[in-house]
PDB file of C-alpha atoms in Angstrom:
ATOM      1  CA  LYS A 226       5.505  54.915 -56.636  1.00 84.00           C
ATOM      2  CA  GLN A 227       6.690  51.997 -58.906  1.00 90.00           C
ATOM      3  CA  GLU A 228       6.978  52.812 -62.479  1.00 93.00           C
ATOM      4  CA  VAL A 229       7.958  49.639 -64.982  1.00 96.00           C
ATOM      5  CA  THR A 230       8.684  51.201 -68.145  1.00 97.00           C
ATOM      6  CA  GLN A 231       9.420  48.905 -71.590  1.00 97.00           C
ATOM      7  CA  ILE A 232      11.688  49.885 -74.647  1.00 93.00           C
ATOM      8  CA  PRO A 233      10.570  49.164 -77.412  1.00 93.00           C
ATOM      9  CA  ALA A 234       7.122  48.743 -77.774  1.00 94.00           C
ATOM     10  CA  ALA A 235       7.466  46.504 -80.491  1.00 96.00           C
ATOM     11  CA  LEU A 236       9.833  45.163 -81.966  1.00 96.00           C
ATOM     12  CA  SER A 237      10.771  42.889 -86.063  1.00 97.00           C
ATOM     13  CA  VAL A 238      14.225  40.903 -86.732  1.00 97.00           C
ATOM     14  CA  PRO A 239      14.660  37.657 -89.229  1.00 97.00           C
ATOM     15  CA  GLU A 240      15.047  34.175 -87.585  1.00 97.00           C
ATOM     16  CA  GLY A 241      18.585  33.318 -86.138  1.00 97.00           C
ATOM     17  CA  GLU A 242      19.160  37.637 -84.773  1.00 97.00           C
ATOM     18  CA  ASN A 243      20.052  38.071 -81.144  1.00 97.00           C
ATOM     19  CA  LEU A 244      18.331  40.122 -79.588  1.00 96.00           C
ATOM     20  CA  VAL A 245      17.681  42.778 -76.495  1.00 97.00           C
ATOM     21  CA  LEU A 246      14.604  43.471 -74.078  1.00 97.00           C
ATOM     22  CA  ASN A 247      15.332  46.398 -72.001  1.00 97.00           C
ATOM     23  CA  CYS A 248      13.324  47.030 -69.482  1.00 98.00           C
ATOM     24  CA  SER A 249      13.735  50.394 -66.523  1.00 98.00           C
ATOM     25  CA  PHE A 250      12.083  50.591 -63.136  1.00 97.00           C
ATOM     26  CA  THR A 251      12.012  54.173 -60.196  1.00 96.00           C
ATOM     27  CA  ASP A 252      12.422  52.147 -57.791  1.00 93.00           C
ATOM     28  CA  SER A 253      15.201  49.682 -56.556  1.00 92.00           C
ATOM     29  CA  ALA A 254      13.597  48.347 -53.800  1.00 90.00           C
ATOM     30  CA  ILE A 255      12.091  45.372 -55.160  1.00 91.00           C
ATOM     31  CA  TYR A 256      12.048  41.559 -54.171  1.00 89.00           C
ATOM     32  CA  ASN A 257      12.810  40.486 -57.340  1.00 90.00           C
ATOM     33  CA  LEU A 258      11.737  41.318 -60.851  1.00 94.00           C
ATOM     34  CA  GLN A 259      10.145  38.953 -63.060  1.00 93.00           C
ATOM     35  CA  TRP A 260      10.151  38.303 -66.805  1.00 96.00           C
ATOM     36  CA  PHE A 261       6.646  37.091 -68.654  1.00 95.00           C
ATOM     37  CA  ARG A 262       5.384  35.969 -72.339  1.00 95.00           C
ATOM     38  CA  GLN A 263       1.993  36.333 -73.603  1.00 92.00           C
ATOM     39  CA  ASP A 264       0.150  34.966 -75.860  1.00 90.00           C
ATOM     40  CA  PRO A 265      -2.531  36.220 -77.447  1.00 83.00           C
ATOM     41  CA  GLY A 266      -4.852  35.949 -76.282  1.00 75.00           C
ATOM     42  CA  LYS A 267      -3.768  33.895 -73.479  1.00 79.00           C
ATOM     43  CA  GLY A 268      -2.438  34.242 -70.600  1.00 83.00           C
ATOM     44  CA  LEU A 269       1.758  35.116 -68.425  1.00 89.00           C
ATOM     45  CA  THR A 270       4.225  31.948 -68.562  1.00 90.00           C
ATOM     46  CA  SER A 271       7.171  32.921 -66.343  1.00 89.00           C
ATOM     47  CA  LEU A 272       9.608  32.540 -68.469  1.00 94.00           C
ATOM     48  CA  LEU A 273      13.018  33.501 -65.572  1.00 94.00           C
ATOM     49  CA  LEU A 274      12.838  35.267 -61.900  1.00 91.00           C
ATOM     50  CA  ILE A 275      15.935  37.868 -61.067  1.00 93.00           C
ATOM     51  CA  GLN A 276      15.839  37.952 -56.891  1.00 91.00           C
ATOM     52  CA  SER A 277      18.050  40.818 -56.201  1.00 91.00           C
ATOM     53  CA  SER A 278      20.646  39.543 -54.733  1.00 92.00           C
ATOM     54  CA  GLN A 279      20.867  37.896 -57.941  1.00 95.00           C
ATOM     55  CA  ARG A 280      22.911  39.593 -60.656  1.00 96.00           C
ATOM     56  CA  GLU A 281      21.212  36.601 -63.989  1.00 96.00           C
ATOM     57  CA  GLN A 282      19.017  34.170 -64.818  1.00 96.00           C
ATOM     58  CA  THR A 283      19.315  31.947 -67.235  1.00 97.00           C
ATOM     59  CA  SER A 284      16.934  29.156 -69.191  1.00 96.00           C
ATOM     60  CA  GLY A 285      18.197  27.715 -72.301  1.00 97.00           C
ATOM     61  CA  ARG A 286      18.237  30.413 -75.355  1.00 97.00           C
ATOM     62  CA  LEU A 287      17.038  32.711 -72.466  1.00 98.00           C
ATOM     63  CA  ASN A 288      19.508  34.871 -70.656  1.00 98.00           C
ATOM     64  CA  ALA A 289      17.854  38.243 -67.856  1.00 97.00           C
ATOM     65  CA  SER A 290      20.288  40.609 -65.899  1.00 97.00           C
ATOM     66  CA  LEU A 291      18.759  42.818 -63.472  1.00 97.00           C
ATOM     67  CA  ASP A 292      20.843  45.878 -62.569  1.00 97.00           C
ATOM     68  CA  LYS A 293      18.858  47.116 -59.662  1.00 94.00           C
ATOM     69  CA  SER A 294      20.863  50.169 -58.486  1.00 93.00           C
ATOM     70  CA  SER A 295      19.952  50.840 -61.967  1.00 95.00           C
ATOM     71  CA  GLY A 296      16.989  50.014 -62.323  1.00 96.00           C
ATOM     72  CA  ARG A 297      17.625  48.313 -65.293  1.00 97.00           C
ATOM     73  CA  SER A 298      16.330  44.188 -66.455  1.00 98.00           C
ATOM     74  CA  THR A 299      17.139  43.259 -69.969  1.00 98.00           C
ATOM     75  CA  LEU A 300      16.765  39.791 -71.311  1.00 98.00           C
ATOM     76  CA  TYR A 301      18.825  38.873 -74.264  1.00 98.00           C
ATOM     77  CA  ILE A 302      17.150  36.416 -76.936  1.00 98.00           C
ATOM     78  CA  ALA A 303      19.820  33.651 -78.346  1.00 98.00           C
ATOM     79  CA  ALA A 304      19.399  32.226 -82.021  1.00 98.00           C
ATOM     80  CA  SER A 305      15.260  33.963 -82.220  1.00 97.00           C
ATOM     81  CA  GLN A 306      13.142  31.681 -83.347  1.00 97.00           C
ATOM     82  CA  PRO A 307       9.592  32.337 -84.967  1.00 97.00           C
ATOM     83  CA  GLY A 308       7.673  30.791 -82.144  1.00 96.00           C
ATOM     84  CA  ASP A 309       9.263  33.155 -80.038  1.00 97.00           C
ATOM     85  CA  SER A 310       7.358  35.741 -81.111  1.00 97.00           C
ATOM     86  CA  ALA A 311       4.988  37.370 -77.602  1.00 97.00           C
ATOM     87  CA  THR A 312       4.334  40.061 -76.078  1.00 96.00           C
ATOM     88  CA  TYR A 313       6.953  39.701 -73.543  1.00 97.00           C
ATOM     89  CA  LEU A 314       6.433  41.161 -70.525  1.00 96.00           C
ATOM     90  CA  CYS A 315       8.676  42.822 -67.449  1.00 97.00           C
ATOM     91  CA  ALA A 316       7.445  43.220 -63.627  1.00 94.00           C
ATOM     92  CA  VAL A 317       8.105  43.632 -59.929  1.00 93.00           C
ATOM     93  CA  SER A 318       7.691  42.734 -56.496  1.00 88.00           C
ATOM     94  CA  SER A 319       8.550  46.041 -54.747  1.00 81.00           C
ATOM     95  CA  TYR A 320       8.983  46.437 -51.139  1.00 73.00           C
ATOM     96  CA  GLY A 321       5.628  46.732 -48.575  1.00 68.00           C
ATOM     97  CA  GLY A 322       3.238  45.349 -51.612  1.00 68.00           C
ATOM     98  CA  SER A 323       1.842  41.637 -51.391  1.00 68.00           C
ATOM     99  CA  GLN A 324       2.900  38.669 -53.512  1.00 68.00           C
ATOM    100  CA  GLY A 325       0.953  39.172 -55.741  1.00 74.00           C
ATOM    101  CA  ASN A 326       1.319  43.317 -56.518  1.00 79.00           C
ATOM    102  CA  LEU A 327       3.062  42.999 -59.385  1.00 89.00           C
ATOM    103  CA  ILE A 328       4.109  45.946 -60.812  1.00 91.00           C
ATOM    104  CA  PHE A 329       4.158  44.937 -64.992  1.00 94.00           C
ATOM    105  CA  GLY A 330       5.707  47.309 -67.663  1.00 95.00           C
ATOM    106  CA  LYS A 331       3.237  47.765 -71.020  1.00 94.00           C
ATOM    107  CA  GLY A 332       5.856  44.752 -73.061  1.00 95.00           C
ATOM    108  CA  THR A 333       7.635  44.456 -75.993  1.00 97.00           C
ATOM    109  CA  LYS A 334       5.360  42.697 -78.811  1.00 96.00           C
ATOM    110  CA  LEU A 335       8.345  40.693 -80.412  1.00 97.00           C
ATOM    111  CA  SER A 336       7.920  39.848 -83.908  1.00 97.00           C
ATOM    112  CA  VAL A 337      10.543  37.176 -85.668  1.00 97.00           C
ATOM    113  CA  LYS A 338      10.129  36.707 -89.181  1.00 97.00           C
ATOM    114  CA  PRO A 339      10.870  33.770 -90.675  1.00 95.00           C
TER     115      PRO A 339
ATOM    116  CA  GLY B 128       2.795  20.812 -62.656  1.00 66.00           C
ATOM    117  CA  ALA B 129       1.719  24.200 -61.482  1.00 74.00           C
ATOM    118  CA  VAL B 130      -1.841  25.510 -63.663  1.00 87.00           C
ATOM    119  CA  VAL B 131      -4.422  27.322 -63.324  1.00 92.00           C
ATOM    120  CA  SER B 132      -7.691  27.323 -65.910  1.00 93.00           C
ATOM    121  CA  GLN B 133      -9.464  30.175 -66.023  1.00 96.00           C
ATOM    122  CA  HIS B 134     -13.501  29.178 -67.775  1.00 96.00           C
ATOM    123  CA  PRO B 135     -14.722  31.196 -69.859  1.00 97.00           C
ATOM    124  CA  SER B 136     -12.415  32.574 -71.784  1.00 95.00           C
ATOM    125  CA  ARG B 137     -13.864  35.132 -73.705  1.00 96.00           C
ATOM    126  CA  VAL B 138     -17.901  35.928 -73.066  1.00 97.00           C
ATOM    127  CA  ILE B 139     -19.749  38.706 -73.911  1.00 97.00           C
ATOM    128  CA  CYS B 140     -22.586  40.665 -72.398  1.00 96.00           C
ATOM    129  CA  LYS B 141     -25.049  42.635 -71.591  1.00 96.00           C
ATOM    130  CA  SER B 142     -24.741  46.436 -69.910  1.00 97.00           C
ATOM    131  CA  GLY B 143     -26.268  46.117 -66.594  1.00 97.00           C
ATOM    132  CA  THR B 144     -25.908  42.349 -66.968  1.00 97.00           C
ATOM    133  CA  SER B 145     -23.501  39.731 -64.015  1.00 97.00           C
ATOM    134  CA  VAL B 146     -20.705  38.351 -65.637  1.00 97.00           C
ATOM    135  CA  LYS B 147     -19.452  35.044 -63.058  1.00 97.00           C
ATOM    136  CA  ILE B 148     -15.333  34.746 -63.648  1.00 98.00           C
ATOM    137  CA  GLU B 149     -13.754  31.519 -62.461  1.00 97.00           C
ATOM    138  CA  CYS B 150      -9.668  30.307 -61.574  1.00 96.00           C
ATOM    139  CA  ARG B 151      -9.285  27.147 -60.708  1.00 95.00           C
ATOM    140  CA  SER B 152      -5.770  25.462 -59.513  1.00 92.00           C
ATOM    141  CA  LEU B 153      -5.668  21.894 -61.157  1.00 91.00           C
ATOM    142  CA  ASP B 154      -2.585  20.295 -59.445  1.00 86.00           C
ATOM    143  CA  PHE B 155      -2.137  22.738 -56.345  1.00 87.00           C
ATOM    144  CA  GLN B 156      -3.751  24.467 -53.183  1.00 87.00           C
ATOM    145  CA  ALA B 157      -3.492  28.133 -53.700  1.00 85.00           C
ATOM    146  CA  THR B 158      -4.884  29.416 -50.685  1.00 81.00           C
ATOM    147  CA  THR B 159      -4.492  32.999 -51.961  1.00 86.00           C
ATOM    148  CA  MET B 160      -5.499  34.148 -55.991  1.00 91.00           C
ATOM    149  CA  PHE B 161      -4.367  37.127 -57.268  1.00 92.00           C
ATOM    150  CA  TRP B 162      -6.822  39.147 -60.194  1.00 95.00           C
ATOM    151  CA  TYR B 163      -5.305  41.571 -62.205  1.00 95.00           C
ATOM    152  CA  ARG B 164      -7.259  43.158 -65.446  1.00 95.00           C
ATOM    153  CA  GLN B 165      -5.386  44.590 -68.458  1.00 92.00           C
ATOM    154  CA  PHE B 166      -7.280  47.506 -70.634  1.00 91.00           C
ATOM    155  CA  PRO B 167      -5.972  47.723 -74.437  1.00 86.00           C
ATOM    156  CA  LYS B 168      -2.577  49.001 -74.527  1.00 84.00           C
ATOM    157  CA  GLN B 169      -2.293  49.483 -70.674  1.00 89.00           C
ATOM    158  CA  SER B 170       0.308  47.396 -67.980  1.00 89.00           C
ATOM    159  CA  LEU B 171      -1.758  43.992 -66.133  1.00 91.00           C
ATOM    160  CA  MET B 172      -2.665  45.225 -63.132  1.00 92.00           C
ATOM    161  CA  LEU B 173      -4.255  43.815 -59.684  1.00 92.00           C
ATOM    162  CA  MET B 174      -7.499  44.591 -58.219  1.00 94.00           C
ATOM    163  CA  ALA B 175      -7.677  42.549 -55.452  1.00 93.00           C
ATOM    164  CA  THR B 176      -6.061  39.766 -53.397  1.00 90.00           C
ATOM    165  CA  SER B 177      -8.212  37.036 -52.625  1.00 88.00           C
ATOM    166  CA  ASN B 178      -8.014  34.803 -49.748  1.00 84.00           C
ATOM    167  CA  GLU B 179      -9.892  31.087 -48.936  1.00 84.00           C
ATOM    168  CA  GLY B 180     -12.101  31.655 -46.364  1.00 82.00           C
ATOM    169  CA  SER B 181     -11.858  35.756 -45.724  1.00 84.00           C
ATOM    170  CA  LYS B 182     -12.361  38.711 -47.409  1.00 88.00           C
ATOM    171  CA  ALA B 183     -10.775  39.660 -51.114  1.00 91.00           C
ATOM    172  CA  THR B 184      -8.552  42.404 -49.967  1.00 91.00           C
ATOM    173  CA  TYR B 185      -9.152  45.250 -52.714  1.00 94.00           C
ATOM    174  CA  GLU B 186      -6.435  48.063 -54.381  1.00 91.00           C
ATOM    175  CA  GLN B 187      -7.455  50.833 -54.175  1.00 90.00           C
ATOM    176  CA  GLY B 188      -9.852  52.174 -56.930  1.00 92.00           C
ATOM    177  CA  VAL B 189     -11.201  48.787 -57.270  1.00 94.00           C
ATOM    178  CA  GLU B 190     -14.931  49.069 -55.930  1.00 94.00           C
ATOM    179  CA  LYS B 191     -15.534  45.498 -53.846  1.00 93.00           C
ATOM    180  CA  ASP B 192     -19.429  46.045 -54.060  1.00 94.00           C
ATOM    181  CA  LYS B 193     -18.849  45.631 -58.265  1.00 96.00           C
ATOM    182  CA  PHE B 194     -16.386  43.711 -58.190  1.00 97.00           C
ATOM    183  CA  LEU B 195     -17.305  39.945 -55.926  1.00 96.00           C
ATOM    184  CA  ILE B 196     -14.539  37.959 -55.152  1.00 94.00           C
ATOM    185  CA  ASN B 197     -15.457  34.751 -53.563  1.00 91.00           C
ATOM    186  CA  HIS B 198     -13.341  31.701 -52.508  1.00 89.00           C
ATOM    187  CA  ALA B 199     -14.562  29.031 -51.294  1.00 82.00           C
ATOM    188  CA  SER B 200     -11.925  26.410 -51.499  1.00 89.00           C
ATOM    189  CA  LEU B 201      -8.033  26.494 -51.736  1.00 89.00           C
ATOM    190  CA  THR B 202      -8.667  26.006 -55.821  1.00 92.00           C
ATOM    191  CA  LEU B 203     -10.836  27.497 -56.609  1.00 93.00           C
ATOM    192  CA  SER B 204     -11.956  31.356 -56.554  1.00 94.00           C
ATOM    193  CA  THR B 205     -14.616  33.467 -58.610  1.00 96.00           C
ATOM    194  CA  LEU B 206     -14.676  37.379 -59.356  1.00 97.00           C
ATOM    195  CA  THR B 207     -17.664  38.377 -60.608  1.00 97.00           C
ATOM    196  CA  VAL B 208     -18.090  41.760 -62.081  1.00 97.00           C
ATOM    197  CA  THR B 209     -22.190  43.178 -61.454  1.00 97.00           C
ATOM    198  CA  SER B 210     -23.786  45.180 -63.133  1.00 96.00           C
ATOM    199  CA  ALA B 211     -21.385  45.211 -66.219  1.00 96.00           C
ATOM    200  CA  HIS B 212     -21.252  48.131 -67.983  1.00 96.00           C
ATOM    201  CA  PRO B 213     -19.010  48.620 -71.072  1.00 96.00           C
ATOM    202  CA  GLU B 214     -15.856  50.104 -69.475  1.00 95.00           C
ATOM    203  CA  ASP B 215     -15.676  47.165 -67.286  1.00 96.00           C
ATOM    204  CA  SER B 216     -14.623  45.655 -70.667  1.00 96.00           C
ATOM    205  CA  SER B 217     -11.471  44.241 -70.377  1.00 95.00           C
ATOM    206  CA  PHE B 218      -8.991  41.728 -70.276  1.00 94.00           C
ATOM    207  CA  TYR B 219      -9.534  39.792 -67.012  1.00 96.00           C
ATOM    208  CA  ILE B 220      -6.604  36.951 -65.145  1.00 96.00           C
ATOM    209  CA  CYS B 221      -5.487  35.537 -62.999  1.00 95.00           C
ATOM    210  CA  SER B 222      -3.263  33.821 -60.488  1.00 92.00           C
ATOM    211  CA  ALA B 223      -1.764  31.636 -57.747  1.00 89.00           C
ATOM    212  CA  SER B 224       1.494  30.044 -55.869  1.00 77.00           C
ATOM    213  CA  THR B 225       1.917  27.008 -54.270  1.00 68.00           C
ATOM    214  CA  TYR B 226       3.134  28.701 -51.835  1.00 66.00           C
ATOM    215  CA  GLN B 227       2.999  32.241 -50.148  1.00 64.00           C
ATOM    216  CA  GLY B 228       6.544  34.635 -50.451  1.00 65.00           C
ATOM    217  CA  THR B 229       7.560  37.508 -52.231  1.00 63.00           C
ATOM    218  CA  ASN B 230      10.088  35.554 -54.807  1.00 66.00           C
ATOM    219  CA  SER B 231       7.674  32.863 -55.542  1.00 72.00           C
ATOM    220  CA  PRO B 232       6.705  32.383 -58.792  1.00 74.00           C
ATOM    221  CA  LEU B 233       2.930  32.641 -59.950  1.00 82.00           C
ATOM    222  CA  HIS B 234       1.169  31.071 -62.536  1.00 87.00           C
ATOM    223  CA  PHE B 235      -1.317  32.559 -64.608  1.00 90.00           C
ATOM    224  CA  GLY B 236      -4.501  31.717 -65.649  1.00 93.00           C
ATOM    225  CA  ASN B 237      -5.310  32.206 -70.013  1.00 92.00           C
ATOM    226  CA  GLY B 238      -7.455  34.888 -69.053  1.00 94.00           C
ATOM    227  CA  THR B 239     -11.154  35.907 -69.583  1.00 96.00           C
ATOM    228  CA  ARG B 240     -11.997  38.582 -72.401  1.00 95.00           C
ATOM    229  CA  LEU B 241     -15.312  40.495 -70.312  1.00 96.00           C
ATOM    230  CA  THR B 242     -17.457  42.824 -73.046  1.00 97.00           C
ATOM    231  CA  VAL B 243     -20.178  44.213 -72.692  1.00 97.00           C
ATOM    232  CA  THR B 244     -22.002  45.752 -74.848  1.00 96.00           C
TER     233      THR B 244
END
């Protein structure tokens, strides 16, 4: 059974710092891995999707890496801003699952202090 | 583009009543929508897959008679929590994709916070 773990559960940093969020998964048989952002009381915004054949994806100040063999992914946020404060979720789409059957981690709650 | 609208955003109801939650794809057609719930401090979990014009597919442990799903059109799916109880209090969220395929991104609604008193 696929399990997704995110560390740390919460993180507080001063504005301008570069930071790394970690995600690990137990079964490497995945189609893809996605990083989402969730603001309080809001839905999810997809940030990056990495297909199983890819090693990284970049969007603006965000860079996500994927090491499928070791079951790890990282989300790197450069030059953090207060507007980056949110909960970041990692989710994998596993073999045998449907398109919507994403296995989510519990998230990392990020707070960027001005 | 690819906006998913979900209503209501918050609902409080009394135990024993039913609550309907709507999920609409505003600018695209979605043959398939997905319903999730998230209990406090827990991960989002898939409840069911809603298929336009056919019966929904429920995940193990989700009561299909309690969580009624209707996907009558290509842009609307509804989730009805019947005879709600306090343990059904949760954050419910839907998602849809512009096309099918395991590598297509999912677009999520803003979720519905259900509180059953």
